[in-house]
Amino acid sequence: MSDHSDAPVAPIEAFEPPYYVAVFSTIRTQEQDGYRETNARMEELVKAVPGFLGMDHAQTPGGLGITVGYFRDADALTQWRTNEEHRAAQRRGRAEWYERYTLHIAKVERSHGYTRE
Amino acid sequence: MSDHSDAPVAPIEAFEPPYYVAVFSTIRTQEQDGYRETNARMEELVKAVPGFLGMDHAQTPGGLGITVGYFRDADALTQWRTNEEHRAAQRRGRAEWYERYTLHIAKVERSHGYTRE
């Protein structure tokens, strides 16, 4: 999964557990040619995965970016992980765009949302 | 858990699963009196919880903030969730600082890190 830059201004809702989160935290390099286009394409692709529920993204200017993808089940994640175009983007990401990243795949046991009245 | 503002510039490492993540995504209000001080105090408190592993934070200016806390096990999370000073901060957060938030508690099954050579 890649960061994305046109995130909505509200967090994704709390879905009914169980579901999966993919937490992707990144520091990017100075070399960002092609990043934006690839990122937009990855968003398009992940939205087409059956069981994809949505994503949240936050980006500290010059600092850490965190993208959290939400998936209904492990099968949806497997489909996304093994997508060939996604894998090619990951390879390019390691070669050019990312200084460092960490990915955590986790099964949600409990969730909670709050919206001000 | 609260956002924090002095996050390190690299993401937390990938720990050996299983461990827990608490993903806290927020939109804040215009009313931020006392937020920074409380946030600093919450960071101090959570670091004292046995089994707390670390946290990542990213903040889009004027947009979404995402804090991800990492915990060794469910007991560590329970200890943090039931901390009285933390609960008081949560109540104040809902009353003053947060327009909207979502919290997802999830057990990590797989993780992976990359650092550029």
PDB file of C-alpha atoms in Angstrom:
ATOM      1  CA  MET A   1       0.000   0.000   0.000  1.00  0.00           C
ATOM      2  CA  SER A   2       1.121   3.547  -0.623  1.00  0.00           C
ATOM      3  CA  ASP A   3       0.460   6.848   1.046  1.00  0.00           C
ATOM      4  CA  HIS A   4      -2.196   8.928  -0.553  1.00  0.00           C
ATOM      5  CA  SER A   5      -2.592  12.649  -0.641  1.00  0.00           C
ATOM      6  CA  ASP A   6      -6.276  13.369  -1.159  1.00  0.00           C
ATOM      7  CA  ALA A   7      -7.483  11.849   2.110  1.00  0.00           C
ATOM      8  CA  PRO A   8     -10.944  12.801   3.317  1.00  0.00           C
ATOM      9  CA  VAL A   9     -11.024  15.167   6.288  1.00  0.00           C
ATOM     10  CA  ALA A  10     -12.767  12.694   8.575  1.00  0.00           C
ATOM     11  CA  PRO A  11     -11.504   9.351   9.799  1.00  0.00           C
ATOM     12  CA  ILE A  12     -13.055   6.155   8.503  1.00  0.00           C
ATOM     13  CA  GLU A  13     -15.888   4.856  10.684  1.00  0.00           C
ATOM     14  CA  ALA A  14     -15.520   2.028  13.193  1.00  0.00           C
ATOM     15  CA  PHE A  15     -16.629  -1.141  11.425  1.00  0.00           C
ATOM     16  CA  GLU A  16     -18.097  -4.218  13.096  1.00  0.00           C
ATOM     17  CA  PRO A  17     -15.195  -6.496  14.190  1.00  0.00           C
ATOM     18  CA  PRO A  18     -13.567  -8.637  13.118  1.00  0.00           C
ATOM     19  CA  TYR A  19     -11.883  -6.837  10.228  1.00  0.00           C
ATOM     20  CA  TYR A  20      -8.268  -6.152   9.328  1.00  0.00           C
ATOM     21  CA  VAL A  21      -6.065  -3.075   9.402  1.00  0.00           C
ATOM     22  CA  ALA A  22      -2.851  -2.614   7.451  1.00  0.00           C
ATOM     23  CA  VAL A  23      -0.788   0.111   9.141  1.00  0.00           C
ATOM     24  CA  PHE A  24       1.880   1.483   6.809  1.00  0.00           C
ATOM     25  CA  SER A  25       4.239   4.093   8.306  1.00  0.00           C
ATOM     26  CA  THR A  26       6.800   5.709   6.034  1.00  0.00           C
ATOM     27  CA  ILE A  27       9.624   8.169   5.712  1.00  0.00           C
ATOM     28  CA  ARG A  28      10.112   9.189   2.115  1.00  0.00           C
ATOM     29  CA  THR A  29      13.289  10.061   0.228  1.00  0.00           C
ATOM     30  CA  GLN A  30      13.961  13.235  -1.750  1.00  0.00           C
ATOM     31  CA  GLU A  31      13.349  11.231  -4.933  1.00  0.00           C
ATOM     32  CA  GLN A  32       9.604  11.385  -5.564  1.00  0.00           C
ATOM     33  CA  ASP A  33       9.372  11.265  -9.372  1.00  0.00           C
ATOM     34  CA  GLY A  34       6.332   9.227 -10.311  1.00  0.00           C
ATOM     35  CA  TYR A  35       5.203   8.797  -6.713  1.00  0.00           C
ATOM     36  CA  ARG A  36       1.991  10.770  -7.020  1.00  0.00           C
ATOM     37  CA  GLU A  37       0.821   9.046 -10.193  1.00  0.00           C
ATOM     38  CA  THR A  38       1.594   5.583  -8.842  1.00  0.00           C
ATOM     39  CA  ASN A  39      -0.102   6.426  -5.589  1.00  0.00           C
ATOM     40  CA  ALA A  40      -3.277   7.519  -7.377  1.00  0.00           C
ATOM     41  CA  ARG A  41      -3.217   4.311  -9.403  1.00  0.00           C
ATOM     42  CA  MET A  42      -2.780   2.190  -6.238  1.00  0.00           C
ATOM     43  CA  GLU A  43      -5.790   3.902  -4.667  1.00  0.00           C
ATOM     44  CA  GLU A  44      -7.819   3.054  -7.737  1.00  0.00           C
ATOM     45  CA  LEU A  45      -6.660  -0.568  -7.600  1.00  0.00           C
ATOM     46  CA  VAL A  46      -7.193  -1.133  -3.884  1.00  0.00           C
ATOM     47  CA  LYS A  47     -10.725   0.260  -4.103  1.00  0.00           C
ATOM     48  CA  ALA A  48     -11.482  -2.482  -6.621  1.00  0.00           C
ATOM     49  CA  VAL A  49     -10.470  -5.246  -4.177  1.00  0.00           C
ATOM     50  CA  PRO A  50     -13.571  -7.044  -2.859  1.00  0.00           C
ATOM     51  CA  GLY A  51     -13.607  -6.550   0.918  1.00  0.00           C
ATOM     52  CA  PHE A  52     -11.643  -3.276   0.888  1.00  0.00           C
ATOM     53  CA  LEU A  53     -13.429  -1.008   3.388  1.00  0.00           C
ATOM     54  CA  GLY A  54     -11.513   2.261   3.138  1.00  0.00           C
ATOM     55  CA  MET A  55      -8.350   4.023   4.282  1.00  0.00           C
ATOM     56  CA  ASP A  56      -7.114   6.860   6.451  1.00  0.00           C
ATOM     57  CA  HIS A  57      -3.978   8.854   5.790  1.00  0.00           C
ATOM     58  CA  ALA A  58      -2.034  11.507   7.685  1.00  0.00           C
ATOM     59  CA  GLN A  59       1.222  13.142   6.646  1.00  0.00           C
ATOM     60  CA  THR A  60       3.451  15.266   8.844  1.00  0.00           C
ATOM     61  CA  PRO A  61       5.187  17.721   6.492  1.00  0.00           C
ATOM     62  CA  GLY A  62       8.784  16.569   6.149  1.00  0.00           C
ATOM     63  CA  GLY A  63       8.121  13.739   8.573  1.00  0.00           C
ATOM     64  CA  LEU A  64       6.191  10.560   9.077  1.00  0.00           C
ATOM     65  CA  GLY A  65       3.314   9.457   6.869  1.00  0.00           C
ATOM     66  CA  ILE A  66       0.819   6.894   8.146  1.00  0.00           C
ATOM     67  CA  THR A  67      -1.688   5.148   5.909  1.00  0.00           C
ATOM     68  CA  VAL A  68      -4.176   2.730   7.465  1.00  0.00           C
ATOM     69  CA  GLY A  69      -6.118   0.462   5.114  1.00  0.00           C
ATOM     70  CA  TYR A  70      -9.221  -1.374   6.334  1.00  0.00           C
ATOM     71  CA  PHE A  71     -10.190  -4.780   4.938  1.00  0.00           C
ATOM     72  CA  ARG A  72     -13.098  -7.070   5.700  1.00  0.00           C
ATOM     73  CA  ASP A  73     -11.031 -10.262   5.942  1.00  0.00           C
ATOM     74  CA  ALA A  74      -7.663 -11.908   5.342  1.00  0.00           C
ATOM     75  CA  ASP A  75      -8.665 -12.899   1.809  1.00  0.00           C
ATOM     76  CA  ALA A  76      -9.094  -9.262   0.816  1.00  0.00           C
ATOM     77  CA  LEU A  77      -5.623  -8.494   2.148  1.00  0.00           C
ATOM     78  CA  THR A  78      -4.127 -11.449   0.310  1.00  0.00           C
ATOM     79  CA  GLN A  79      -5.676 -10.302  -2.919  1.00  0.00           C
ATOM     80  CA  TRP A  80      -4.191  -6.833  -2.440  1.00  0.00           C
ATOM     81  CA  ARG A  81      -0.785  -8.150  -1.362  1.00  0.00           C
ATOM     82  CA  THR A  82      -0.463 -10.417  -4.384  1.00  0.00           C
ATOM     83  CA  ASN A  83      -1.714  -7.935  -6.980  1.00  0.00           C
ATOM     84  CA  GLU A  84       1.056  -7.780  -9.603  1.00  0.00           C
ATOM     85  CA  GLU A  85       0.794  -4.063 -10.272  1.00  0.00           C
ATOM     86  CA  HIS A  86       0.894  -3.414  -6.535  1.00  0.00           C
ATOM     87  CA  ARG A  87       3.998  -5.593  -6.185  1.00  0.00           C
ATOM     88  CA  ALA A  88       5.734  -3.683  -8.966  1.00  0.00           C
ATOM     89  CA  ALA A  89       4.872  -0.401  -7.200  1.00  0.00           C
ATOM     90  CA  GLN A  90       6.300  -1.771  -3.936  1.00  0.00           C
ATOM     91  CA  ARG A  91       9.565  -2.646  -5.680  1.00  0.00           C
ATOM     92  CA  ARG A  92       9.820   0.838  -7.146  1.00  0.00           C
ATOM     93  CA  GLY A  93       8.940   2.289  -3.738  1.00  0.00           C
ATOM     94  CA  ARG A  94      11.872   0.502  -2.129  1.00  0.00           C
ATOM     95  CA  ALA A  95      14.203   1.498  -4.960  1.00  0.00           C
ATOM     96  CA  GLU A  96      13.231   5.160  -5.092  1.00  0.00           C
ATOM     97  CA  TRP A  97      10.585   6.607  -2.806  1.00  0.00           C
ATOM     98  CA  TYR A  98      10.998   5.197   0.703  1.00  0.00           C
ATOM     99  CA  GLU A  99      13.812   5.825   3.111  1.00  0.00           C
ATOM    100  CA  ARG A 100      12.195   3.584   5.673  1.00  0.00           C
ATOM    101  CA  TYR A 101       8.835   1.987   6.326  1.00  0.00           C
ATOM    102  CA  THR A 102       7.071  -0.417   8.636  1.00  0.00           C
ATOM    103  CA  LEU A 103       3.969  -2.457   7.831  1.00  0.00           C
ATOM    104  CA  HIS A 104       1.778  -4.051  10.522  1.00  0.00           C
ATOM    105  CA  ILE A 105      -1.090  -6.368   9.535  1.00  0.00           C
ATOM    106  CA  ALA A 106      -3.571  -6.809  12.372  1.00  0.00           C
ATOM    107  CA  LYS A 107      -7.016  -8.211  13.110  1.00  0.00           C
ATOM    108  CA  VAL A 108      -9.338  -5.731  14.779  1.00  0.00           C
ATOM    109  CA  GLU A 109     -10.956  -7.013  17.957  1.00  0.00           C
ATOM    110  CA  ARG A 110     -12.627  -3.834  19.142  1.00  0.00           C
ATOM    111  CA  SER A 111     -13.397  -0.442  17.694  1.00  0.00           C
ATOM    112  CA  HIS A 112     -15.129   2.725  18.714  1.00  0.00           C
ATOM    113  CA  GLY A 113     -16.095   5.970  17.050  1.00  0.00           C
ATOM    114  CA  TYR A 114     -17.007   9.406  18.363  1.00  0.00           C
ATOM    115  CA  THR A 115     -18.619  12.287  16.515  1.00  0.00           C
ATOM    116  CA  ARG A 116     -19.350  15.602  18.181  1.00  0.00           C
ATOM    117  CA  GLU A 117     -23.053  16.457  18.279  1.00  0.00           C
TER     118      GLU A 117
ATOM    119  CA  MET B   1      -4.546   7.701  23.757  1.00  0.00           C
ATOM    120  CA  SER B   2      -3.840  11.165  22.445  1.00  0.00           C
ATOM    121  CA  ASP B   3      -1.991  12.553  19.481  1.00  0.00           C
ATOM    122  CA  HIS B   4       1.503  13.645  20.199  1.00  0.00           C
ATOM    123  CA  SER B   5       3.571  16.316  18.591  1.00  0.00           C
ATOM    124  CA  ASP B   6       7.201  15.385  19.129  1.00  0.00           C
ATOM    125  CA  ALA B   7       7.148  12.121  17.204  1.00  0.00           C
ATOM    126  CA  PRO B   8      10.478  10.692  16.081  1.00  0.00           C
ATOM    127  CA  VAL B   9      11.220  11.028  12.367  1.00  0.00           C
ATOM    128  CA  ALA B  10      11.337   7.290  11.778  1.00  0.00           C
ATOM    129  CA  PRO B  11       8.543   4.774  12.167  1.00  0.00           C
ATOM    130  CA  ILE B  12       8.636   2.295  15.029  1.00  0.00           C
ATOM    131  CA  GLU B  13      10.245  -1.014  14.126  1.00  0.00           C
ATOM    132  CA  ALA B  14       8.343  -4.173  13.246  1.00  0.00           C
ATOM    133  CA  PHE B  15       8.095  -6.198  16.455  1.00  0.00           C
ATOM    134  CA  GLU B  16       7.780  -9.962  16.682  1.00  0.00           C
ATOM    135  CA  PRO B  17       4.047 -10.876  16.481  1.00  0.00           C
ATOM    136  CA  PRO B  18       1.769 -11.225  18.235  1.00  0.00           C
ATOM    137  CA  TYR B  19       1.469  -7.714  19.650  1.00  0.00           C
ATOM    138  CA  TYR B  20      -1.289  -5.124  19.647  1.00  0.00           C
ATOM    139  CA  VAL B  21      -1.830  -1.863  17.817  1.00  0.00           C
ATOM    140  CA  ALA B  22      -4.210   0.891  18.881  1.00  0.00           C
ATOM    141  CA  VAL B  23      -4.995   3.061  15.846  1.00  0.00           C
ATOM    142  CA  PHE B  24      -6.436   6.421  16.865  1.00  0.00           C
ATOM    143  CA  SER B  25      -7.518   8.733  14.014  1.00  0.00           C
ATOM    144  CA  THR B  26      -8.751  12.205  14.875  1.00  0.00           C
ATOM    145  CA  ILE B  27     -10.082  15.488  13.611  1.00  0.00           C
ATOM    146  CA  ARG B  28      -9.602  18.207  16.195  1.00  0.00           C
ATOM    147  CA  THR B  29     -11.755  21.206  17.007  1.00  0.00           C
ATOM    148  CA  GLN B  30     -10.661  24.848  17.107  1.00  0.00           C
ATOM    149  CA  GLU B  31     -10.651  24.605  20.924  1.00  0.00           C
ATOM    150  CA  GLN B  32      -7.200  23.323  21.870  1.00  0.00           C
ATOM    151  CA  ASP B  33      -6.574  24.956  25.247  1.00  0.00           C
ATOM    152  CA  GLY B  34      -4.696  22.499  27.425  1.00  0.00           C
ATOM    153  CA  TYR B  35      -4.353  19.929  24.669  1.00  0.00           C
ATOM    154  CA  ARG B  36      -0.585  20.095  24.384  1.00  0.00           C
ATOM    155  CA  GLU B  37       0.056  19.790  28.107  1.00  0.00           C
ATOM    156  CA  THR B  38      -2.369  16.898  28.512  1.00  0.00           C
ATOM    157  CA  ASN B  39      -0.906  15.192  25.499  1.00  0.00           C
ATOM    158  CA  ALA B  40       2.614  15.433  26.914  1.00  0.00           C
ATOM    159  CA  ARG B  41       1.363  14.018  30.214  1.00  0.00           C
ATOM    160  CA  MET B  42      -0.385  11.117  28.432  1.00  0.00           C
ATOM    161  CA  GLU B  43       2.848  10.276  26.624  1.00  0.00           C
ATOM    162  CA  GLU B  44       4.650  10.195  29.941  1.00  0.00           C
ATOM    163  CA  LEU B  45       1.938   7.941  31.426  1.00  0.00           C
ATOM    164  CA  VAL B  46       1.705   5.488  28.541  1.00  0.00           C
ATOM    165  CA  LYS B  47       5.477   5.036  28.512  1.00  0.00           C
ATOM    166  CA  ALA B  48       5.203   3.848  32.109  1.00  0.00           C
ATOM    167  CA  VAL B  49       2.745   1.062  31.199  1.00  0.00           C
ATOM    168  CA  PRO B  50       4.509  -2.333  31.307  1.00  0.00           C
ATOM    169  CA  GLY B  51       4.288  -3.789  27.799  1.00  0.00           C
ATOM    170  CA  PHE B  52       4.052  -0.440  26.015  1.00  0.00           C
ATOM    171  CA  LEU B  53       6.347  -0.754  22.980  1.00  0.00           C
ATOM    172  CA  GLY B  54       6.185   2.674  21.362  1.00  0.00           C
ATOM    173  CA  MET B  55       4.065   4.880  19.130  1.00  0.00           C
ATOM    174  CA  ASP B  56       3.982   6.524  15.717  1.00  0.00           C
ATOM    175  CA  HIS B  57       2.198   9.767  14.941  1.00  0.00           C
ATOM    176  CA  ALA B  58       1.480  11.711  11.771  1.00  0.00           C
ATOM    177  CA  GLN B  59      -0.524  14.921  11.475  1.00  0.00           C
ATOM    178  CA  THR B  60      -1.787  16.468   8.255  1.00  0.00           C
ATOM    179  CA  PRO B  61      -1.909  20.237   8.899  1.00  0.00           C
ATOM    180  CA  GLY B  62      -5.571  21.166   9.298  1.00  0.00           C
ATOM    181  CA  GLY B  63      -6.568  17.578   8.627  1.00  0.00           C
ATOM    182  CA  LEU B  64      -6.386  14.080   9.970  1.00  0.00           C
ATOM    183  CA  GLY B  65      -4.075  13.017  12.792  1.00  0.00           C
ATOM    184  CA  ILE B  66      -3.206   9.355  13.232  1.00  0.00           C
ATOM    185  CA  THR B  67      -1.518   7.965  16.333  1.00  0.00           C
ATOM    186  CA  VAL B  68      -0.613   4.283  16.464  1.00  0.00           C
ATOM    187  CA  GLY B  69       0.359   2.831  19.831  1.00  0.00           C
ATOM    188  CA  TYR B  70       2.101  -0.540  20.064  1.00  0.00           C
ATOM    189  CA  PHE B  71       1.570  -2.858  23.038  1.00  0.00           C
ATOM    190  CA  ARG B  72       2.990  -6.278  23.846  1.00  0.00           C
ATOM    191  CA  ASP B  73      -0.329  -7.822  24.907  1.00  0.00           C
ATOM    192  CA  ALA B  74      -3.959  -7.217  25.805  1.00  0.00           C
ATOM    193  CA  ASP B  75      -3.086  -6.722  29.485  1.00  0.00           C
ATOM    194  CA  ALA B  76      -0.918  -3.718  28.626  1.00  0.00           C
ATOM    195  CA  LEU B  77      -3.798  -2.208  26.668  1.00  0.00           C
ATOM    196  CA  THR B  78      -6.235  -2.853  29.500  1.00  0.00           C
ATOM    197  CA  GLN B  79      -3.923  -1.159  31.946  1.00  0.00           C
ATOM    198  CA  TRP B  80      -3.715   1.884  29.674  1.00  0.00           C
ATOM    199  CA  ARG B  81      -7.446   1.951  28.933  1.00  0.00           C
ATOM    200  CA  THR B  82      -8.401   1.844  32.600  1.00  0.00           C
ATOM    201  CA  ASN B  83      -5.848   4.394  33.830  1.00  0.00           C
ATOM    202  CA  GLU B  84      -7.886   7.032  35.687  1.00  0.00           C
ATOM    203  CA  GLU B  85      -5.873  10.015  34.519  1.00  0.00           C
ATOM    204  CA  HIS B  86      -6.133   8.745  30.930  1.00  0.00           C
ATOM    205  CA  ARG B  87      -9.908   8.356  31.285  1.00  0.00           C
ATOM    206  CA  ALA B  88     -10.222  11.922  32.557  1.00  0.00           C
ATOM    207  CA  ALA B  89      -8.186  13.125  29.556  1.00  0.00           C
ATOM    208  CA  GLN B  90     -10.489  11.189  27.208  1.00  0.00           C
ATOM    209  CA  ARG B  91     -13.544  12.847  28.727  1.00  0.00           C
ATOM    210  CA  ARG B  92     -11.991  16.265  28.295  1.00  0.00           C
ATOM    211  CA  GLY B  93     -10.993  15.335  24.732  1.00  0.00           C
ATOM    212  CA  ARG B  94     -14.588  14.550  23.827  1.00  0.00           C
ATOM    213  CA  ALA B  95     -15.827  17.710  25.524  1.00  0.00           C
ATOM    214  CA  GLU B  96     -13.286  20.086  24.000  1.00  0.00           C
ATOM    215  CA  TRP B  97     -10.588  18.852  21.638  1.00  0.00           C
ATOM    216  CA  TYR B  98     -12.033  16.291  19.234  1.00  0.00           C
ATOM    217  CA  GLU B  99     -14.518  16.879  16.478  1.00  0.00           C
ATOM    218  CA  ARG B 100     -14.424  13.254  15.540  1.00  0.00           C
ATOM    219  CA  TYR B 101     -12.279  10.200  16.167  1.00  0.00           C
ATOM    220  CA  THR B 102     -12.100   6.486  15.548  1.00  0.00           C
ATOM    221  CA  LEU B 103     -10.199   3.934  17.614  1.00  0.00           C
ATOM    222  CA  HIS B 104      -9.330   0.457  16.323  1.00  0.00           C
ATOM    223  CA  ILE B 105      -7.727  -2.125  18.662  1.00  0.00           C
ATOM    224  CA  ALA B 106      -6.110  -4.941  16.720  1.00  0.00           C
ATOM    225  CA  LYS B 107      -3.803  -7.916  17.209  1.00  0.00           C
ATOM    226  CA  VAL B 108      -0.840  -7.927  14.846  1.00  0.00           C
ATOM    227  CA  GLU B 109      -0.411 -11.156  12.916  1.00  0.00           C
ATOM    228  CA  ARG B 110       2.379 -10.107  10.558  1.00  0.00           C
ATOM    229  CA  SER B 111       4.790  -7.228  10.290  1.00  0.00           C
ATOM    230  CA  HIS B 112       7.616  -6.139   8.089  1.00  0.00           C
ATOM    231  CA  GLY B 113      10.164  -3.348   8.073  1.00  0.00           C
ATOM    232  CA  TYR B 114      12.343  -1.818   5.393  1.00  0.00           C
ATOM    233  CA  THR B 115      15.318   0.493   5.826  1.00  0.00           C
ATOM    234  CA  ARG B 116      17.249   1.860   2.849  1.00  0.00           C
ATOM    235  CA  GLU B 117      20.890   0.744   2.852  1.00  0.00           C
TER     236      GLU B 117
END
